[in-house]
Amino acid sequence: SNIEASKKLAAYTAVDRHVKPEHRIIGIGSGSTVPYVVERIVQQGEEANKGRVFIPTGFQSKELIVSSKLALGDVDEYPTIDVTLDGADEVDYQLNCVKGGGACHLREKVLAEAANTFILVADYRKNVQYLGTNFVQGVPIEVVPFAYAKVLQNLHHILGSPNAVLRMAVKKAGPVVTDNGNFIIDAPFPREKMLDPYIIMAQIKMLTGVVEVGLFCRMAKAAYFGNEDGTVTVRW
Ligand code: DER
């Protein structure tokens, strides 16, 4: 499909430009675009990948690294990462992004922050002027289960997200549970709150019980978007 082709195009372009032979510690994100990142890195060959370690951002990411026969590294051993590549749910013109559609944004943010270079790869749907344009389900927020009702109440009545909801699982009874054993709340905000996402991110982060917020504000060095017409849009 056009969307898959555009994910592949973004991923291949980003890897070709940012995963250099001297890069040894590589962070791998989560979602359906990063498999193309790993595919392209594998294509760099055994020689290039000898001595490299790949740090996962969760169970899916770990499985992807292992199934691609790349060396798995642990973030504990490698607090500094040469380059982390990850997907996003939306990216605005200042490279603020919404992440957490796959409920993996806590470990993703750890590896994004630990990286000397953080690169986003996405299909054209994610390339927006304002966050909340296409990805309308809301800002993903990882919360400890004990506090989720309180956080929901604060979002509804204080932070201006009356439609915030606990993310329910589809193939499991009850809520989605993250790799860290926590819940996810999806909190939609009106556009004016998304003009400078840093403000709302900080306000959400301060709510007791919030573990991490799926807003990555100006962390990425560049974002690559595959377009329907086979071109790539790069923003930095
Ligand atoms: O959940 C996440 O943060 C993922 O990276 C997600 O934002 C991107 O998923 P996709 O590449 O499948 O669209």
PDB file of C-alpha atoms and ligand atoms in Angstrom:
ATOM      1  CA  SER A   1       0.000   0.000   0.000  1.00  0.00           C
ATOM      2  CA  ASN A   2       1.044   3.632  -0.353  1.00  0.00           C
ATOM      3  CA  ILE A   3       1.370   3.897   3.409  1.00  0.00           C
ATOM      4  CA  GLU A   4       3.683   0.878   3.719  1.00  0.00           C
ATOM      5  CA  ALA A   5       5.777   2.096   0.810  1.00  0.00           C
ATOM      6  CA  SER A   6       6.073   5.529   2.413  1.00  0.00           C
ATOM      7  CA  LYS A   7       7.129   4.010   5.759  1.00  0.00           C
ATOM      8  CA  LYS A   8       9.812   1.990   3.973  1.00  0.00           C
ATOM      9  CA  LEU A   9      11.004   5.029   2.034  1.00  0.00           C
ATOM     10  CA  ALA A  10      11.307   7.142   5.194  1.00  0.00           C
ATOM     11  CA  ALA A  11      13.117   4.367   7.064  1.00  0.00           C
ATOM     12  CA  TYR A  12      15.572   3.528   4.298  1.00  0.00           C
ATOM     13  CA  THR A  13      16.445   7.182   3.707  1.00  0.00           C
ATOM     14  CA  ALA A  14      16.995   7.811   7.418  1.00  0.00           C
ATOM     15  CA  VAL A  15      19.184   4.738   7.902  1.00  0.00           C
ATOM     16  CA  ASP A  16      21.285   5.500   4.827  1.00  0.00           C
ATOM     17  CA  ARG A  17      21.926   8.997   6.135  1.00  0.00           C
ATOM     18  CA  HIS A  18      22.259   8.491   9.898  1.00  0.00           C
ATOM     19  CA  VAL A  19      23.471   4.957  10.670  1.00  0.00           C
ATOM     20  CA  LYS A  20      27.191   5.247   9.980  1.00  0.00           C
ATOM     21  CA  PRO A  21      29.843   2.509  10.168  1.00  0.00           C
ATOM     22  CA  GLU A  22      31.300   4.101  13.321  1.00  0.00           C
ATOM     23  CA  HIS A  23      27.939   3.905  15.097  1.00  0.00           C
ATOM     24  CA  ARG A  24      28.017   0.948  17.503  1.00  0.00           C
ATOM     25  CA  ILE A  25      25.125   1.502  19.958  1.00  0.00           C
ATOM     26  CA  ILE A  26      21.784   1.843  18.168  1.00  0.00           C
ATOM     27  CA  GLY A  27      18.368   2.415  19.784  1.00  0.00           C
ATOM     28  CA  ILE A  28      15.418   0.770  18.024  1.00  0.00           C
ATOM     29  CA  GLY A  29      11.919   2.156  18.572  1.00  0.00           C
ATOM     30  CA  SER A  30       8.487   0.523  18.421  1.00  0.00           C
ATOM     31  CA  GLY A  31       5.624   0.367  15.953  1.00  0.00           C
ATOM     32  CA  SER A  32       5.178  -0.659  12.313  1.00  0.00           C
ATOM     33  CA  THR A  33       7.710   1.680  10.704  1.00  0.00           C
ATOM     34  CA  VAL A  34      10.826   0.631  12.609  1.00  0.00           C
ATOM     35  CA  PRO A  35      10.854  -2.870  11.052  1.00  0.00           C
ATOM     36  CA  TYR A  36      11.914  -1.117   7.838  1.00  0.00           C
ATOM     37  CA  VAL A  37      14.700   0.616   9.794  1.00  0.00           C
ATOM     38  CA  VAL A  38      15.997  -2.757  11.013  1.00  0.00           C
ATOM     39  CA  GLU A  39      15.596  -4.269   7.521  1.00  0.00           C
ATOM     40  CA  ARG A  40      17.792  -1.527   6.042  1.00  0.00           C
ATOM     41  CA  ILE A  41      20.411  -1.879   8.819  1.00  0.00           C
ATOM     42  CA  VAL A  42      20.593  -5.639   8.171  1.00  0.00           C
ATOM     43  CA  GLN A  43      21.201  -4.797   4.506  1.00  0.00           C
ATOM     44  CA  GLN A  44      24.342  -2.900   5.571  1.00  0.00           C
ATOM     45  CA  GLY A  45      25.799  -6.386   5.982  1.00  0.00           C
ATOM     46  CA  GLU A  46      27.463  -8.633   8.556  1.00  0.00           C
ATOM     47  CA  GLU A  47      30.706  -6.654   8.525  1.00  0.00           C
ATOM     48  CA  ALA A  48      28.968  -3.348   9.318  1.00  0.00           C
ATOM     49  CA  ASN A  49      26.859  -4.950  12.055  1.00  0.00           C
ATOM     50  CA  LYS A  50      29.703  -6.870  13.696  1.00  0.00           C
ATOM     51  CA  GLY A  51      30.351  -5.322  17.116  1.00  0.00           C
ATOM     52  CA  ARG A  52      27.155  -3.293  17.068  1.00  0.00           C
ATOM     53  CA  VAL A  53      24.526  -3.641  19.825  1.00  0.00           C
ATOM     54  CA  PHE A  54      20.856  -2.758  19.414  1.00  0.00           C
ATOM     55  CA  ILE A  55      18.849  -1.432  22.352  1.00  0.00           C
ATOM     56  CA  PRO A  56      15.095  -2.152  22.342  1.00  0.00           C
ATOM     57  CA  THR A  57      12.260   0.119  23.465  1.00  0.00           C
ATOM     58  CA  GLY A  58      10.026  -2.712  24.594  1.00  0.00           C
ATOM     59  CA  PHE A  59       8.937  -6.285  23.952  1.00  0.00           C
ATOM     60  CA  GLN A  60       8.018  -5.789  20.294  1.00  0.00           C
ATOM     61  CA  SER A  61      11.265  -3.925  19.632  1.00  0.00           C
ATOM     62  CA  LYS A  62      13.286  -6.684  21.346  1.00  0.00           C
ATOM     63  CA  GLU A  63      11.572  -9.387  19.292  1.00  0.00           C
ATOM     64  CA  LEU A  64      12.343  -7.421  16.112  1.00  0.00           C
ATOM     65  CA  ILE A  65      16.061  -7.187  16.983  1.00  0.00           C
ATOM     66  CA  VAL A  66      16.306 -10.867  17.949  1.00  0.00           C
ATOM     67  CA  SER A  67      14.389 -12.113  14.895  1.00  0.00           C
ATOM     68  CA  SER A  68      16.653 -10.001  12.681  1.00  0.00           C
ATOM     69  CA  LYS A  69      19.663 -11.785  14.239  1.00  0.00           C
ATOM     70  CA  LEU A  70      21.160  -8.531  15.479  1.00  0.00           C
ATOM     71  CA  ALA A  71      22.990  -8.315  18.808  1.00  0.00           C
ATOM     72  CA  LEU A  72      20.681  -7.303  21.653  1.00  0.00           C
ATOM     73  CA  GLY A  73      22.049  -4.733  24.107  1.00  0.00           C
ATOM     74  CA  ASP A  74      20.710  -3.612  27.458  1.00  0.00           C
ATOM     75  CA  VAL A  75      20.190   0.072  28.155  1.00  0.00           C
ATOM     76  CA  ASP A  76      21.736  -0.466  31.622  1.00  0.00           C
ATOM     77  CA  GLU A  77      25.060  -1.307  29.942  1.00  0.00           C
ATOM     78  CA  TYR A  78      24.863   1.496  27.384  1.00  0.00           C
ATOM     79  CA  PRO A  79      23.540   4.688  29.021  1.00  0.00           C
ATOM     80  CA  THR A  80      24.688   6.681  25.988  1.00  0.00           C
ATOM     81  CA  ILE A  81      23.461   5.689  22.540  1.00  0.00           C
ATOM     82  CA  ASP A  82      24.939   6.808  19.222  1.00  0.00           C
ATOM     83  CA  VAL A  83      21.639   7.000  17.349  1.00  0.00           C
ATOM     84  CA  THR A  84      18.034   6.085  18.117  1.00  0.00           C
ATOM     85  CA  LEU A  85      15.495   5.676  15.306  1.00  0.00           C
ATOM     86  CA  ASP A  86      11.778   5.563  16.094  1.00  0.00           C
ATOM     87  CA  GLY A  87       8.344   6.134  14.651  1.00  0.00           C
ATOM     88  CA  ALA A  88       5.781   8.710  15.701  1.00  0.00           C
ATOM     89  CA  ASP A  89       2.034   9.184  15.693  1.00  0.00           C
ATOM     90  CA  GLU A  90       2.346  12.817  14.556  1.00  0.00           C
ATOM     91  CA  VAL A  91       5.168  15.346  14.081  1.00  0.00           C
ATOM     92  CA  ASP A  92       4.694  19.117  13.840  1.00  0.00           C
ATOM     93  CA  TYR A  93       6.901  21.684  12.124  1.00  0.00           C
ATOM     94  CA  GLN A  94       8.990  22.230  15.278  1.00  0.00           C
ATOM     95  CA  LEU A  95       9.658  18.464  15.483  1.00  0.00           C
ATOM     96  CA  ASN A  96       7.413  18.131  18.516  1.00  0.00           C
ATOM     97  CA  CYS A  97       5.781  14.733  18.288  1.00  0.00           C
ATOM     98  CA  VAL A  98       3.017  12.621  19.731  1.00  0.00           C
ATOM     99  CA  LYS A  99       4.172   9.103  20.586  1.00  0.00           C
ATOM    100  CA  GLY A 100       2.600   6.230  22.445  1.00  0.00           C
ATOM    101  CA  GLY A 101       0.053   4.973  19.940  1.00  0.00           C
ATOM    102  CA  GLY A 102       1.700   1.621  20.583  1.00  0.00           C
ATOM    103  CA  ALA A 103       1.843   2.168  24.364  1.00  0.00           C
ATOM    104  CA  CYS A 104       5.659   2.114  24.348  1.00  0.00           C
ATOM    105  CA  HIS A 105       6.511   5.773  24.871  1.00  0.00           C
ATOM    106  CA  LEU A 106       8.170   5.482  28.299  1.00  0.00           C
ATOM    107  CA  ARG A 107      11.125   3.381  27.133  1.00  0.00           C
ATOM    108  CA  GLU A 108      11.087   5.215  23.813  1.00  0.00           C
ATOM    109  CA  LYS A 109      11.599   8.531  25.593  1.00  0.00           C
ATOM    110  CA  VAL A 110      14.431   7.053  27.684  1.00  0.00           C
ATOM    111  CA  LEU A 111      16.265   5.957  24.533  1.00  0.00           C
ATOM    112  CA  ALA A 112      15.409   9.150  22.663  1.00  0.00           C
ATOM    113  CA  GLU A 113      16.974  11.175  25.490  1.00  0.00           C
ATOM    114  CA  ALA A 114      19.992   8.854  25.797  1.00  0.00           C
ATOM    115  CA  ALA A 115      20.832   9.190  22.096  1.00  0.00           C
ATOM    116  CA  ASN A 116      23.320  11.650  20.643  1.00  0.00           C
ATOM    117  CA  THR A 117      21.065  11.642  17.586  1.00  0.00           C
ATOM    118  CA  PHE A 118      17.320  10.912  17.697  1.00  0.00           C
ATOM    119  CA  ILE A 119      15.682  10.372  14.295  1.00  0.00           C
ATOM    120  CA  LEU A 120      11.972  10.039  13.500  1.00  0.00           C
ATOM    121  CA  VAL A 121      10.674   7.974  10.589  1.00  0.00           C
ATOM    122  CA  ALA A 122       7.035   8.093   9.508  1.00  0.00           C
ATOM    123  CA  ASP A 123       4.555   7.947   6.686  1.00  0.00           C
ATOM    124  CA  TYR A 124       2.945  11.099   5.271  1.00  0.00           C
ATOM    125  CA  ARG A 125      -0.069  10.925   7.619  1.00  0.00           C
ATOM    126  CA  LYS A 126       2.165  11.936  10.521  1.00  0.00           C
ATOM    127  CA  ASN A 127       3.466  15.139   8.882  1.00  0.00           C
ATOM    128  CA  VAL A 128       1.210  17.870  10.337  1.00  0.00           C
ATOM    129  CA  GLN A 129       1.332  21.558  11.232  1.00  0.00           C
ATOM    130  CA  TYR A 130      -0.459  21.076  14.554  1.00  0.00           C
ATOM    131  CA  LEU A 131      -0.459  18.001  16.789  1.00  0.00           C
ATOM    132  CA  GLY A 132      -3.942  16.524  17.059  1.00  0.00           C
ATOM    133  CA  THR A 133      -4.774  17.052  13.368  1.00  0.00           C
ATOM    134  CA  ASN A 134      -4.733  13.425  12.204  1.00  0.00           C
ATOM    135  CA  PHE A 135      -4.005  11.551  15.422  1.00  0.00           C
ATOM    136  CA  VAL A 136      -7.218  12.484  17.222  1.00  0.00           C
ATOM    137  CA  GLN A 137      -7.341   9.837  19.943  1.00  0.00           C
ATOM    138  CA  GLY A 138      -5.311  12.095  22.215  1.00  0.00           C
ATOM    139  CA  VAL A 139      -1.979  12.360  24.011  1.00  0.00           C
ATOM    140  CA  PRO A 140      -0.957   8.941  25.385  1.00  0.00           C
ATOM    141  CA  ILE A 141      -0.106   9.122  29.095  1.00  0.00           C
ATOM    142  CA  GLU A 142       1.409   6.185  31.006  1.00  0.00           C
ATOM    143  CA  VAL A 143       0.054   6.084  34.560  1.00  0.00           C
ATOM    144  CA  VAL A 144       0.438   3.769  37.529  1.00  0.00           C
ATOM    145  CA  PRO A 145      -2.787   1.758  37.880  1.00  0.00           C
ATOM    146  CA  PHE A 146      -3.246   2.903  41.463  1.00  0.00           C
ATOM    147  CA  ALA A 147      -3.604   6.529  40.343  1.00  0.00           C
ATOM    148  CA  TYR A 148      -5.411   6.277  37.004  1.00  0.00           C
ATOM    149  CA  ALA A 149      -8.825   7.470  38.257  1.00  0.00           C
ATOM    150  CA  LYS A 150      -7.282  10.514  39.949  1.00  0.00           C
ATOM    151  CA  VAL A 151      -5.275  11.382  36.839  1.00  0.00           C
ATOM    152  CA  LEU A 152      -8.410  11.032  34.696  1.00  0.00           C
ATOM    153  CA  GLN A 153     -10.300  13.349  37.063  1.00  0.00           C
ATOM    154  CA  ASN A 154      -7.522  15.961  36.910  1.00  0.00           C
ATOM    155  CA  LEU A 155      -7.428  15.771  33.115  1.00  0.00           C
ATOM    156  CA  HIS A 156     -11.225  16.111  32.871  1.00  0.00           C
ATOM    157  CA  HIS A 157     -11.658  18.970  35.338  1.00  0.00           C
ATOM    158  CA  ILE A 158      -8.354  20.818  35.563  1.00  0.00           C
ATOM    159  CA  LEU A 159      -6.217  20.354  32.449  1.00  0.00           C
ATOM    160  CA  GLY A 160      -9.014  20.686  29.918  1.00  0.00           C
ATOM    161  CA  SER A 161      -9.340  17.203  28.471  1.00  0.00           C
ATOM    162  CA  PRO A 162     -12.934  16.237  29.302  1.00  0.00           C
ATOM    163  CA  ASN A 163     -12.820  13.316  26.861  1.00  0.00           C
ATOM    164  CA  ALA A 164      -9.705  11.659  28.286  1.00  0.00           C
ATOM    165  CA  VAL A 165     -10.186   7.904  28.592  1.00  0.00           C
ATOM    166  CA  LEU A 166      -8.418   4.838  29.943  1.00  0.00           C
ATOM    167  CA  ARG A 167      -7.147   2.838  26.941  1.00  0.00           C
ATOM    168  CA  MET A 168      -9.033  -0.458  26.884  1.00  0.00           C
ATOM    169  CA  ALA A 169      -7.483  -3.570  25.308  1.00  0.00           C
ATOM    170  CA  VAL A 170      -9.040  -5.187  22.237  1.00  0.00           C
ATOM    171  CA  LYS A 171      -7.898  -8.817  22.559  1.00  0.00           C
ATOM    172  CA  LYS A 172      -7.840  -8.882  26.348  1.00  0.00           C
ATOM    173  CA  ALA A 173     -10.524  -8.045  28.872  1.00  0.00           C
ATOM    174  CA  GLY A 174      -9.787  -4.798  30.677  1.00  0.00           C
ATOM    175  CA  PRO A 175      -7.266  -1.978  30.048  1.00  0.00           C
ATOM    176  CA  VAL A 176      -4.053  -2.097  27.998  1.00  0.00           C
ATOM    177  CA  VAL A 177      -1.101  -2.935  30.294  1.00  0.00           C
ATOM    178  CA  THR A 178       2.309  -1.605  29.200  1.00  0.00           C
ATOM    179  CA  ASP A 179       5.677  -3.417  29.262  1.00  0.00           C
ATOM    180  CA  ASN A 180       6.183  -1.670  32.603  1.00  0.00           C
ATOM    181  CA  GLY A 181       2.901  -2.935  34.099  1.00  0.00           C
ATOM    182  CA  ASN A 182       1.125   0.418  33.868  1.00  0.00           C
ATOM    183  CA  PHE A 183      -2.045   1.772  32.207  1.00  0.00           C
ATOM    184  CA  ILE A 184      -2.407   4.242  29.352  1.00  0.00           C
ATOM    185  CA  ILE A 185      -4.776   7.221  29.290  1.00  0.00           C
ATOM    186  CA  ASP A 186      -5.500   8.902  25.938  1.00  0.00           C
ATOM    187  CA  ALA A 187      -6.188  12.601  26.474  1.00  0.00           C
ATOM    188  CA  PRO A 188      -7.386  14.747  23.533  1.00  0.00           C
ATOM    189  CA  PHE A 189      -6.783  18.503  23.870  1.00  0.00           C
ATOM    190  CA  PRO A 190      -8.076  21.446  21.832  1.00  0.00           C
ATOM    191  CA  ARG A 191      -5.690  22.829  19.187  1.00  0.00           C
ATOM    192  CA  GLU A 192      -4.683  25.868  21.223  1.00  0.00           C
ATOM    193  CA  LYS A 193      -3.130  23.557  23.804  1.00  0.00           C
ATOM    194  CA  MET A 194      -1.030  21.935  21.089  1.00  0.00           C
ATOM    195  CA  LEU A 195       0.518  25.127  19.751  1.00  0.00           C
ATOM    196  CA  ASP A 196       3.314  24.817  22.310  1.00  0.00           C
ATOM    197  CA  PRO A 197       3.061  21.191  23.438  1.00  0.00           C
ATOM    198  CA  TYR A 198       5.827  21.656  25.986  1.00  0.00           C
ATOM    199  CA  ILE A 199       3.471  23.518  28.328  1.00  0.00           C
ATOM    200  CA  ILE A 200       0.746  20.863  28.397  1.00  0.00           C
ATOM    201  CA  MET A 201       3.397  18.131  28.568  1.00  0.00           C
ATOM    202  CA  ALA A 202       4.865  19.685  31.742  1.00  0.00           C
ATOM    203  CA  GLN A 203       1.418  20.151  33.298  1.00  0.00           C
ATOM    204  CA  ILE A 204       0.489  16.512  32.648  1.00  0.00           C
ATOM    205  CA  LYS A 205       3.849  15.262  33.893  1.00  0.00           C
ATOM    206  CA  MET A 206       3.275  17.021  37.237  1.00  0.00           C
ATOM    207  CA  LEU A 207       0.070  15.072  37.940  1.00  0.00           C
ATOM    208  CA  THR A 208       0.777  12.572  40.708  1.00  0.00           C
ATOM    209  CA  GLY A 209       0.775   9.044  39.282  1.00  0.00           C
ATOM    210  CA  VAL A 210       1.848  10.005  35.773  1.00  0.00           C
ATOM    211  CA  VAL A 211       4.871   7.974  34.686  1.00  0.00           C
ATOM    212  CA  GLU A 212       5.498   9.543  31.251  1.00  0.00           C
ATOM    213  CA  VAL A 213       3.752  11.680  28.634  1.00  0.00           C
ATOM    214  CA  GLY A 214       3.620  10.813  24.917  1.00  0.00           C
ATOM    215  CA  LEU A 215       4.746  14.294  23.847  1.00  0.00           C
ATOM    216  CA  PHE A 216       8.410  14.448  22.742  1.00  0.00           C
ATOM    217  CA  CYS A 217       9.157  18.153  22.489  1.00  0.00           C
ATOM    218  CA  ARG A 218      11.989  19.164  20.159  1.00  0.00           C
ATOM    219  CA  MET A 219      14.017  16.046  20.935  1.00  0.00           C
ATOM    220  CA  ALA A 220      14.491  14.820  17.380  1.00  0.00           C
ATOM    221  CA  LYS A 221      17.389  15.967  15.226  1.00  0.00           C
ATOM    222  CA  ALA A 222      15.416  15.229  12.056  1.00  0.00           C
ATOM    223  CA  ALA A 223      12.179  13.653  10.846  1.00  0.00           C
ATOM    224  CA  TYR A 224      11.771  11.691   7.589  1.00  0.00           C
ATOM    225  CA  PHE A 225       8.352  11.332   5.973  1.00  0.00           C
ATOM    226  CA  GLY A 226       7.716   9.097   2.977  1.00  0.00           C
ATOM    227  CA  ASN A 227       5.239  10.729   0.594  1.00  0.00           C
ATOM    228  CA  GLU A 228       2.575   9.079  -1.584  1.00  0.00           C
ATOM    229  CA  ASP A 229       4.394  10.243  -4.736  1.00  0.00           C
ATOM    230  CA  GLY A 230       7.592   8.442  -3.802  1.00  0.00           C
ATOM    231  CA  THR A 231       9.433  11.530  -2.571  1.00  0.00           C
ATOM    232  CA  VAL A 232      10.735  12.057   0.978  1.00  0.00           C
ATOM    233  CA  THR A 233      10.110  15.126   3.120  1.00  0.00           C
ATOM    234  CA  VAL A 234      12.885  15.824   5.640  1.00  0.00           C
ATOM    235  CA  ARG A 235      12.396  18.265   8.504  1.00  0.00           C
ATOM    236  CA  TRP A 236      15.085  19.345  10.922  1.00  0.00           C
TER     237      TRP A 236
HETATM  238  O1  DER B   1       3.824   4.053  19.921  1.00  0.00           O
HETATM  239  C1  DER B   1       4.789   4.650  19.414  1.00  0.00           C
HETATM  240  O2  DER B   1       5.361   5.627  19.941  1.00  0.00           O
HETATM  241  C2  DER B   1       5.191   4.233  18.034  1.00  0.00           C
HETATM  242  O3  DER B   1       6.493   4.661  17.757  1.00  0.00           O
HETATM  243  C3  DER B   1       4.192   4.882  17.115  1.00  0.00           C
HETATM  244  O4  DER B   1       4.114   6.220  17.477  1.00  0.00           O
HETATM  245  C4  DER B   1       4.569   4.796  15.665  1.00  0.00           C
HETATM  246  O5  DER B   1       3.927   3.703  15.185  1.00  0.00           O
HETATM  247  P1  DER B   1       3.828   3.425  13.608  1.00  0.00           P
HETATM  248  O6  DER B   1       5.237   3.547  13.081  1.00  0.00           O
HETATM  249  O7  DER B   1       3.294   2.039  13.569  1.00  0.00           O
HETATM  250  O8  DER B   1       2.896   4.443  13.048  1.00  0.00           O
END
